[in-house]
Tab-separated table of C-alpha atoms in Angstrom:
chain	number	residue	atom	x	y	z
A	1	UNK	CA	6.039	24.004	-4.736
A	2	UNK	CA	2.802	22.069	-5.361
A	3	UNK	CA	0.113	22.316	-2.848
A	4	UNK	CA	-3.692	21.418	-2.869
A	5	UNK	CA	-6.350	22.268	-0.640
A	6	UNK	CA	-10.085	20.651	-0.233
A	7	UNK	CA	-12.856	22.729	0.511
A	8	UNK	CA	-16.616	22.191	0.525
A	9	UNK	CA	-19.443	21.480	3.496
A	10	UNK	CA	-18.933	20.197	6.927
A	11	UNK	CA	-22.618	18.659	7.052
A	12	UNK	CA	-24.604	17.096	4.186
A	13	UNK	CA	-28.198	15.459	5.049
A	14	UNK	CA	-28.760	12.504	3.326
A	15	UNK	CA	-29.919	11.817	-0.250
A	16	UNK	CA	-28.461	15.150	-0.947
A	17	UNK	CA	-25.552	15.654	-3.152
A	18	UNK	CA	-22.086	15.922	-2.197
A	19	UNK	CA	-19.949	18.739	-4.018
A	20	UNK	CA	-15.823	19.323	-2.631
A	21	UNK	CA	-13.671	21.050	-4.614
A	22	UNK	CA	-9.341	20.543	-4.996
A	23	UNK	CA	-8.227	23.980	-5.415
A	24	UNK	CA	-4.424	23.331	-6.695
A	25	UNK	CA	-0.789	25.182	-7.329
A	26	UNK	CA	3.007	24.333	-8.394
A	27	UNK	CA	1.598	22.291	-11.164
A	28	UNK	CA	-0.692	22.565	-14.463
A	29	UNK	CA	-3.205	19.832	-15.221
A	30	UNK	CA	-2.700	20.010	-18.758
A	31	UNK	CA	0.608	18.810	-18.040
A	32	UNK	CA	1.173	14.932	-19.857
A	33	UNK	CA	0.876	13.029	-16.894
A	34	UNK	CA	-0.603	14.602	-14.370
A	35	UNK	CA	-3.576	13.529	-12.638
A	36	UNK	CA	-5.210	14.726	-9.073
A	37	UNK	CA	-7.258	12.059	-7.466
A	38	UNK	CA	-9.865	11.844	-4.275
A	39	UNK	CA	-9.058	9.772	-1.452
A	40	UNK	CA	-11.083	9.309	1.887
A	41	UNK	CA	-11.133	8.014	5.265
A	42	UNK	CA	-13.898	7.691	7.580
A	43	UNK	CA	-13.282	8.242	11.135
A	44	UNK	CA	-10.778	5.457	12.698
A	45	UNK	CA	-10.695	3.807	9.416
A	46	UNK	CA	-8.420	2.609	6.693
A	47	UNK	CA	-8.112	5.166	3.238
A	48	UNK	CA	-10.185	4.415	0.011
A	49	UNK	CA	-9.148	5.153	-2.863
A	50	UNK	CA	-12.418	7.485	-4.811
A	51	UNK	CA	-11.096	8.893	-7.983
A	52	UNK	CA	-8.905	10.346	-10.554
A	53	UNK	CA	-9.003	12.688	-13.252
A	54	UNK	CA	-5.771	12.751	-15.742
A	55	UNK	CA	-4.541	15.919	-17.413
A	56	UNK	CA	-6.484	14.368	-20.500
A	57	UNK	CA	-10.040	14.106	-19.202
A	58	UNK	CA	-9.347	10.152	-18.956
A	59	UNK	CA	-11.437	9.427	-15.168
A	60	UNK	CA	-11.288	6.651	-13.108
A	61	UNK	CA	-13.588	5.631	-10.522
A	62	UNK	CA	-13.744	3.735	-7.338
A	63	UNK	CA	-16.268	0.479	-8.767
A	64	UNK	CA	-18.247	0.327	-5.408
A	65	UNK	CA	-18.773	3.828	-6.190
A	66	UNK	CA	-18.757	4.705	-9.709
A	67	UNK	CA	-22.782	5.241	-9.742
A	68	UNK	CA	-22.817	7.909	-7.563
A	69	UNK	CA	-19.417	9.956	-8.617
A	70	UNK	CA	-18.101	12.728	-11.173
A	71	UNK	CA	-15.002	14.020	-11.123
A	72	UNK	CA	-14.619	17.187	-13.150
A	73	UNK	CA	-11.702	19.875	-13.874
A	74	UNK	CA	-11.795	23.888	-14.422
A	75	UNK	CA	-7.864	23.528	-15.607
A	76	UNK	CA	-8.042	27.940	-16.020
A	77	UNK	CA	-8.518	27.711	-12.118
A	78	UNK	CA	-6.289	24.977	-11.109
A	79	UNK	CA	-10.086	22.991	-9.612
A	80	UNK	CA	-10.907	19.842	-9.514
A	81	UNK	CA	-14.521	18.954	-8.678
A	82	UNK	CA	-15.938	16.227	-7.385
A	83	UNK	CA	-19.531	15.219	-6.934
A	84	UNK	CA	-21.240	12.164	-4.778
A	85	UNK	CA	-24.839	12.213	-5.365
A	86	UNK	CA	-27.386	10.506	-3.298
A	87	UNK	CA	-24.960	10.952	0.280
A	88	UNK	CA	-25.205	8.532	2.905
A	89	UNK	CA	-23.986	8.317	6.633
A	90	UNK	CA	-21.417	6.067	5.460
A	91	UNK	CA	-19.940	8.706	3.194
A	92	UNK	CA	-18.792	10.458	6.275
A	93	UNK	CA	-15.433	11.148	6.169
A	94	UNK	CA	-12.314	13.656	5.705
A	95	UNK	CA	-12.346	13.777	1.677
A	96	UNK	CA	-8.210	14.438	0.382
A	97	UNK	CA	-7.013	14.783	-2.944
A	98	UNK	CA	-3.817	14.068	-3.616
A	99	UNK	CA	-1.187	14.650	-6.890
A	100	UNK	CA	-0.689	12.227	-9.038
A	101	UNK	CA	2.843	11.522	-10.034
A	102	UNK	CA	3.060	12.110	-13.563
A	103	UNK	CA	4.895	9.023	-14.141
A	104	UNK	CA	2.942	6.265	-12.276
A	105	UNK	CA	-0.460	6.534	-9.577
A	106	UNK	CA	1.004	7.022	-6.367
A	107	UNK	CA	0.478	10.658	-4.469
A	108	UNK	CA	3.437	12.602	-3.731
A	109	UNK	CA	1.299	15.622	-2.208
A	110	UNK	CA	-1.721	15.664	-0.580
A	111	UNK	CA	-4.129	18.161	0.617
A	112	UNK	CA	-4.922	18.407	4.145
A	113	UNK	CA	-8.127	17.010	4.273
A	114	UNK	CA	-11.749	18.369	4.924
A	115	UNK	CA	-14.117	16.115	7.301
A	116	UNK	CA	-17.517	15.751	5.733
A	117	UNK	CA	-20.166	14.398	7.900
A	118	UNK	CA	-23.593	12.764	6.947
A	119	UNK	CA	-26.478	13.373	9.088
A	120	UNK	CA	-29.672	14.638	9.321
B	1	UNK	CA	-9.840	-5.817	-8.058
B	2	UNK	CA	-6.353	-6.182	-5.990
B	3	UNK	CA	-6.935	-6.585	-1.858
B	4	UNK	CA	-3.979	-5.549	-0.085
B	5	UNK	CA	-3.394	-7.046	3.568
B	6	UNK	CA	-1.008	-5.467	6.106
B	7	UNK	CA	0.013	-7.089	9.190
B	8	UNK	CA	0.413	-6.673	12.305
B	9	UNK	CA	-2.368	-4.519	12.371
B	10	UNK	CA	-0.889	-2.764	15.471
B	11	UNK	CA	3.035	-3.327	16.313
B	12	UNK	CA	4.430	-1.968	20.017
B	13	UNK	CA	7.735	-1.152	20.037
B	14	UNK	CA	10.674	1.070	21.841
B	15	UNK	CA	12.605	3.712	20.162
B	16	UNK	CA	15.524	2.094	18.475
B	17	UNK	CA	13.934	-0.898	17.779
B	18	UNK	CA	13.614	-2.469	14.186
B	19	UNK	CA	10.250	-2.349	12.550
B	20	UNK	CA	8.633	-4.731	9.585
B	21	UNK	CA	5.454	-4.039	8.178
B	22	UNK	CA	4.355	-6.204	5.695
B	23	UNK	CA	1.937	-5.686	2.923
B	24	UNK	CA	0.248	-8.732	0.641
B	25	UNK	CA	-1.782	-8.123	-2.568
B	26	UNK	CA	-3.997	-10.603	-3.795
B	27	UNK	CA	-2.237	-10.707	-7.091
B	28	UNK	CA	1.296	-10.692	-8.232
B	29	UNK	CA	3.029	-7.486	-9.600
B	30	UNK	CA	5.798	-6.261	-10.096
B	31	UNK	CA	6.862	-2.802	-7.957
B	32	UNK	CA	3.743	-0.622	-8.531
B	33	UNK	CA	3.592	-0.278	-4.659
B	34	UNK	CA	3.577	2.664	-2.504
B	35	UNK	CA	3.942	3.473	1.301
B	36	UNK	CA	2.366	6.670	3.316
B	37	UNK	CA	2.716	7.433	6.973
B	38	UNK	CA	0.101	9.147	8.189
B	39	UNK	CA	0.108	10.899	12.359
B	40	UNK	CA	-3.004	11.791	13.866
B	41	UNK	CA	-4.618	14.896	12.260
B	42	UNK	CA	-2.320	14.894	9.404
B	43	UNK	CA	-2.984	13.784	5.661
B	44	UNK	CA	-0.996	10.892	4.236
B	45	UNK	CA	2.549	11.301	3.225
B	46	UNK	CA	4.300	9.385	0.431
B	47	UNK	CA	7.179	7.350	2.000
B	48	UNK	CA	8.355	5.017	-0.573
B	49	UNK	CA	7.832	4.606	-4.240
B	50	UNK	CA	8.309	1.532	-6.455
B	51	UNK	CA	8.159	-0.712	-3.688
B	52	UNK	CA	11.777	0.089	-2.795
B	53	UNK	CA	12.375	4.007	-3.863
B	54	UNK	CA	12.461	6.660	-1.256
B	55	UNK	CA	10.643	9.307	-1.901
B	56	UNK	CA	12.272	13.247	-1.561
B	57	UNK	CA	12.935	14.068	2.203
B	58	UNK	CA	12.240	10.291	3.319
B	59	UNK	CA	14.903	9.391	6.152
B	60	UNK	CA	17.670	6.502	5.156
B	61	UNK	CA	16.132	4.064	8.022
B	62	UNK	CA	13.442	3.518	5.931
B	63	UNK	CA	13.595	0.639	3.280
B	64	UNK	CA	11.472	-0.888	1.393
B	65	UNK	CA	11.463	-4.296	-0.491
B	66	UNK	CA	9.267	-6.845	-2.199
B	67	UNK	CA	7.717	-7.641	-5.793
B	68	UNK	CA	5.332	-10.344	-6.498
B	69	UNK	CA	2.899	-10.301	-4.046
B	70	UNK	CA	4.655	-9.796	-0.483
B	71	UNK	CA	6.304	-5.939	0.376
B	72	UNK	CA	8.094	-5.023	3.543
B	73	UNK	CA	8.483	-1.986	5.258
B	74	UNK	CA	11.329	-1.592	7.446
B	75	UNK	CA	12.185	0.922	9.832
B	76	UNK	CA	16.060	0.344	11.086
B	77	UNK	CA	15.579	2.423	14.240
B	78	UNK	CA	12.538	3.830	15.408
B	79	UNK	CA	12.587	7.511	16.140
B	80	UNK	CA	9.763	8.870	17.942
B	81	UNK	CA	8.271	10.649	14.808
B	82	UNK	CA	7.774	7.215	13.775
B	83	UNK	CA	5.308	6.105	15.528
B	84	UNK	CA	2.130	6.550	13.389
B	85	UNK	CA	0.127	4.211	10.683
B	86	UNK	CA	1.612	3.350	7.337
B	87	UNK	CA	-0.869	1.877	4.680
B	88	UNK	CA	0.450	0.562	1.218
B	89	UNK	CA	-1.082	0.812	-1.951
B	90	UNK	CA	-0.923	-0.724	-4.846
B	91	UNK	CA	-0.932	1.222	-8.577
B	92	UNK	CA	-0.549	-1.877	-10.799
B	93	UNK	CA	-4.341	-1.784	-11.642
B	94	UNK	CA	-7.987	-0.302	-10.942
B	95	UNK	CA	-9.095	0.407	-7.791
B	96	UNK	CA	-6.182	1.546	-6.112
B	97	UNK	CA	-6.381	0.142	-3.113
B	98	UNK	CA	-5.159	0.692	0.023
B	99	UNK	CA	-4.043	-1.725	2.636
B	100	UNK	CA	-6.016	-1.115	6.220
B	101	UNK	CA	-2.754	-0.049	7.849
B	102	UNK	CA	-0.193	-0.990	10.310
B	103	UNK	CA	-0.276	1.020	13.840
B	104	UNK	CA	3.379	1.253	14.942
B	105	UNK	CA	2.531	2.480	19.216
B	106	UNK	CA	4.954	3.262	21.733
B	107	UNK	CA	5.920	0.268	23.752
């Protein structure tokens, strides 16, 4: 049974940096294939699509925010990492990461989510 | 960069009624298209796969169709679980972008 779970800070000021963490089961990330990927959604809005890290260190990043990202894995503790530097109120959201399918990038399991707010 | 449309944005309807969602991408592929329902509070959940392959516990009533550049949804009968957003997503190429979702509310 795979599951994932997000954890990391509620509240971030700004200019600080973000760091949430994917702690992951039912799967291995050295696995061909595999990939876990960020995905968030700010309050009463649409999902975007951050970034993914394959089970081969390959890492893909969202272009409108590739300057401030870094997705990392610990693949001994089933972690993925990932970092937004520089934070902004528009960063707030609920941060998921999500499975990758080893055969194409759609999610078939997500975490359930962990709301990161902005503010000073 | 692929933009995906959805429309309607929001779509009223009774339970029992039909439902089609549609999804446009800005550029033609073939079936590297995904749908997710999502209810308030809850993540995402992976619908259909493949533009047209239901994915492990997804109820018959959903279908889904489409290659190129237009996907449908369809819901034969709405059951009250249904009513929720749906985004698609595209996975033919970088970003992976999401559509901005189609409301299905309660008539």
């Amino acid at each position: 049974q795979i599951t994932l779970k997000e954890s990391g800070p509620t509240l971030v000021e700004p200019t600080q940096t973000l760091t949430l963490t994917c702690s992951f089961s039912g799967f291995s990330l050295t696995t061909a294939g595999v990939g876990v990927g960020w995905i968030r959604q700010p309050p009463g809005k649409a999902l975007e699509w951050v970034a993914l890290i394959y089970w081969d260190d390959d890492k893909r990043y969202s272009p409108s925010l590739k300057n401030r990202l870094s997705i990392t894995k610990d693949t001994s503790r089933n972690l993925v990492i990932l970092t937004v530097t520089n934070v902004d109120p528009m960063d707030t959201a609920t941060y998921y990461c999500g499975h990758r399918n080893p055969w194409d990038s759609y999610y078939d399991h997500w975490g359930q989510g962990t709301l990161v707010t902005v503010s000073s | 960069e692929i933009v995906m449309t959805q429309s309607p944005a929001t779509l009223s309807l009774s339970p029992g009624e039909r439902a089609t969602l549609s999804c446009r991408a800005s550029q033609s592929f073939s079936d590297n298209l995904a749908w997710y329902q999502q209810k308030p509070g809850q993540a995402p959940r992976l619908l259909i796969y493949a533009a047209s392959t239901r994915a492990t516990g997804t109820p018959a009533r959903f279908s889904g169709s489409g290659s190129g550049t237009e996907f449908t949804l369809t819901i034969s009968s709405l059951q009250s679980e249904d009513f929720a957003v749906y985004y698609c997503q595209q996975y033919y190429n970088w970003p992976l972008n999401f559509g901005p979702g189609t409301r299905i509310d309660i008539k």
